Amino acid sequence: MLVIGSGPAGSAVTKRLTDLGAKVVCLEQGDWVRPGKYPSERANWETELRRYFYPNVRRLPEDYPVTTGGELRAVQMANAVGGTSIHYTAHFPRFRPSDFRVRSLDGVAADWPIRYQDLEPYYDVNDREMGVSGLNGDPQNPPRSPRPTPPLPLGVLGETIARGFDKLGWYWWVADNAIVSHIYDGRPACMSHGKCTLGCPIGSKSSADVTYWPKALRKGAVLRTRSRVREITVNSEGGVRGAIYYDQNGQLHEQLASVVVISCNGVGTPRLLLNSKSKFFPHGLANSSGMVGRNFMMHATASLEGIFDQRMNGYEGARGAVAFSQQFYETDLNRGFVRGYTFQVARTYGPVHEAWGGIVGAPLPWGGRHHEAMRKRFAHVIPLIVQGEDLPDENNRVELDPDVEDSNGIPAARVVYRNGDNNRKLIEHGLAMGRNLLEASGAVEVRNGAIVVEASHLMGTARMGDDARRSVVDAWNRAHDVKNLFIVDGSSFATSSSVNPTSTIGALALRTADGIWGRRHEWS
Ligand SMILES: Cc1cc2nc3c(=O)[nH]c(=O)nc-3n(C[C@H](O)[C@H](O)[C@H](O)COP(=O)(O)OP(=O)(O)OC[C@H]3O[C@@H](n4cnc5c(N)ncnc54)[C@H](O)[C@@H]3O)c2cc1C
Ligand code: SF4
């Protein structure tokens, strides 16, 4: 069996299938990144923050360009063993049961063909495989198995905002993070130095290169790095037969397989499908519905920062999220929009990031007043993120860029995106409520940023559904059009929820592996 992409999705499918007894080859265009090479180990780590997340800025041979249209300014991702989890913040929430029934509950977007209960056991397995810290007992979410490691410390920052939540009577809970707080699975406990998004140098952050991959490789999975797939090939019956890929010397090969799983993320997956044209699929593989690349979602997001007289020391401690609140998660039409948002209590980076404008992008004054402003701000800030549900819209899309290619001459992806009216109203509400919260917590000043126009949560572009005319994959992540093709990553999300996607991606990937194995008589 062939898996393409080695991030949280591809690694989970590979490990699960290998455990079940399948022979699996994974093709990954990137390479292993040695922790010693992470910018988090270097003195200029903060300036690296500005370039490290962006393939168009890094321009490594393994990156592919992603051009943008509409309001979107940039797409963030990593192309390496472990995929974008090398750089993710590692907040690890789950979808809520309502997220799978948005059409039934609120008359918008779509229902998923599966329910929370279908994914629940896989969320638990994924948490154990990855290594998660957190606290059981969240009263507003379904119970879950004991967290593999205890929660990360709240610190003075978390305790301060918790008092604000309590004062307003708003629900909040300690966040689940894919960062281990104790020694776990041979990995060391987090040392709280806060540079996680640039790559954890000691392996406490649960990126797929240190979680799934070592275990999958020990079990016999084959991971071929610097192997960039150009297209998926089809056989004379219109089933998939394998993939054509470039090795690091630019030589072409075809890897044959009885089953192909695509896990290249919400941009890379539609790009590969659209690049895989044949007489059976003239508009791209698995695209008879025309939905490949459509309904791109990325979360409606904006940030605030509260400035406090006391020190909050936000630069100490793992990034992830300190705490979260889903007080405004579900639809209340009195607010003027549907669905809702999560508050994530974040931490800060270092002084350079703060001088440049911190999480709200408002730079400190340069010159005479700089030191005074810096003394008041740096170490005195609580950052708060408003992350809202982004409704699917067919006009928001991933397509092929006719003018731009990667280093192998393969057409690049172009992502076109505009925030809808619902997003703007939701963010306006979230910023107003966030201001109330920070003031209730004791902030002497509150500043907010604009709605974010960069994408890091890449979803919706090969959506799951029962109706083959309106969706790309079925309830088991199998392509409606091709019985031995599976697609699992954020692209298969029917809706975005207002929580971060990766634990749901991992759970879906494990379930997909079970589905493939359960049908093995169809392709053996
Ligand atoms: C700065 C940042 C912070 C984030 N924080 C969070 C967070 O706190 N919580 C959360 O849940 N999520 C977070 N995310 C999102 C998270 O990183 C992604 O959801 C997750 O990595 C997606 O996993 P994936 O396996 O689907 O895709 P990826 O991790 O993107 O992996 C896809 C892999 O496929 C490979 N690939 C693509 N095309 C080809 C090809 N043609 N041939 C061969 N290989 C190919 C790529 O090289 C890549 O390695 C964050 C993302 C960013 C950028
Ligand atoms: S704070 Fe913890 S998870 Fe983050 S980089 Fe440091 S050790 Fe790794």
CSV table of N, CA and C and ligand atoms in Angstrom, one decimal, residues 179 189-196 199-205 317-319, ligand 2:
chain,number,residue,atom,x,y,z
A,179,ILE,N,2.1,18.0,23.7
A,179,ILE,CA,3.4,18.3,24.3
A,179,ILE,C,3.5,17.5,25.6
A,189,ALA,N,10.4,15.2,29.2
A,189,ALA,CA,9.4,16.1,29.5
A,189,ALA,C,9.7,17.5,29.0
A,190,CYS,N,8.7,18.3,28.7
A,190,CYS,CA,8.9,19.7,28.2
A,190,CYS,C,9.7,20.5,29.2
A,191,MET,N,10.6,21.3,28.7
A,191,MET,CA,11.4,22.1,29.6
A,191,MET,C,11.0,23.6,29.6
A,192,SER,N,9.9,23.9,29.0
A,192,SER,CA,9.2,25.2,29.1
A,192,SER,C,10.0,26.4,28.6
A,193,HIS,N,10.8,26.2,27.6
A,193,HIS,CA,11.6,27.4,27.1
A,193,HIS,C,10.9,28.1,25.9
A,194,GLY,N,9.8,27.5,25.5
A,194,GLY,CA,8.9,28.3,24.7
A,194,GLY,C,9.2,28.6,23.2
A,195,LYS,N,10.0,27.7,22.6
A,195,LYS,CA,10.3,28.0,21.2
A,195,LYS,C,9.7,26.9,20.3
A,196,CYS,N,8.6,26.3,20.7
A,196,CYS,CA,8.1,25.1,20.1
A,196,CYS,C,7.8,25.2,18.6
A,199,GLY,N,10.4,24.3,16.1
A,199,GLY,CA,10.9,23.0,16.2
A,199,GLY,C,11.4,22.7,17.6
A,200,CYS,N,10.9,21.6,18.2
A,200,CYS,CA,11.3,21.3,19.6
A,200,CYS,C,12.6,20.6,19.6
A,201,PRO,N,13.7,21.2,20.2
A,201,PRO,CA,15.0,20.6,20.0
A,201,PRO,C,15.2,19.3,20.8
A,202,ILE,N,14.2,19.0,21.8
A,202,ILE,CA,14.4,17.8,22.6
A,202,ILE,C,13.3,16.7,22.4
A,203,GLY,N,12.4,17.0,21.5
A,203,GLY,CA,11.4,16.0,21.2
A,203,GLY,C,10.2,15.9,22.2
A,204,SER,N,10.0,16.9,23.0
A,204,SER,CA,8.8,16.9,23.9
A,204,SER,C,7.6,17.3,23.1
A,205,LYS,N,7.7,18.1,22.1
A,205,LYS,CA,6.5,18.4,21.3
A,205,LYS,C,6.2,17.2,20.4
A,317,GLY,N,7.5,29.0,29.1
A,317,GLY,CA,6.5,27.9,29.0
A,317,GLY,C,6.2,27.5,27.6
A,318,ALA,N,5.7,26.3,27.5
A,318,ALA,CA,5.5,25.8,26.1
A,318,ALA,C,4.4,26.6,25.4
A,319,ARG,N,4.4,26.7,24.1
A,319,ARG,CA,3.4,27.5,23.4
A,319,ARG,C,2.1,26.8,23.5
B,2,SF4,S1,8.8,24.6,25.5
B,2,SF4,FE1,8.7,22.3,25.6
B,2,SF4,S2,7.7,21.6,23.7
B,2,SF4,FE2,8.4,23.8,23.4
B,2,SF4,S3,10.4,23.7,22.4
B,2,SF4,FE3,10.7,23.8,24.6
B,2,SF4,S4,10.9,21.7,25.4
B,2,SF4,FE4,10.0,21.6,23.3
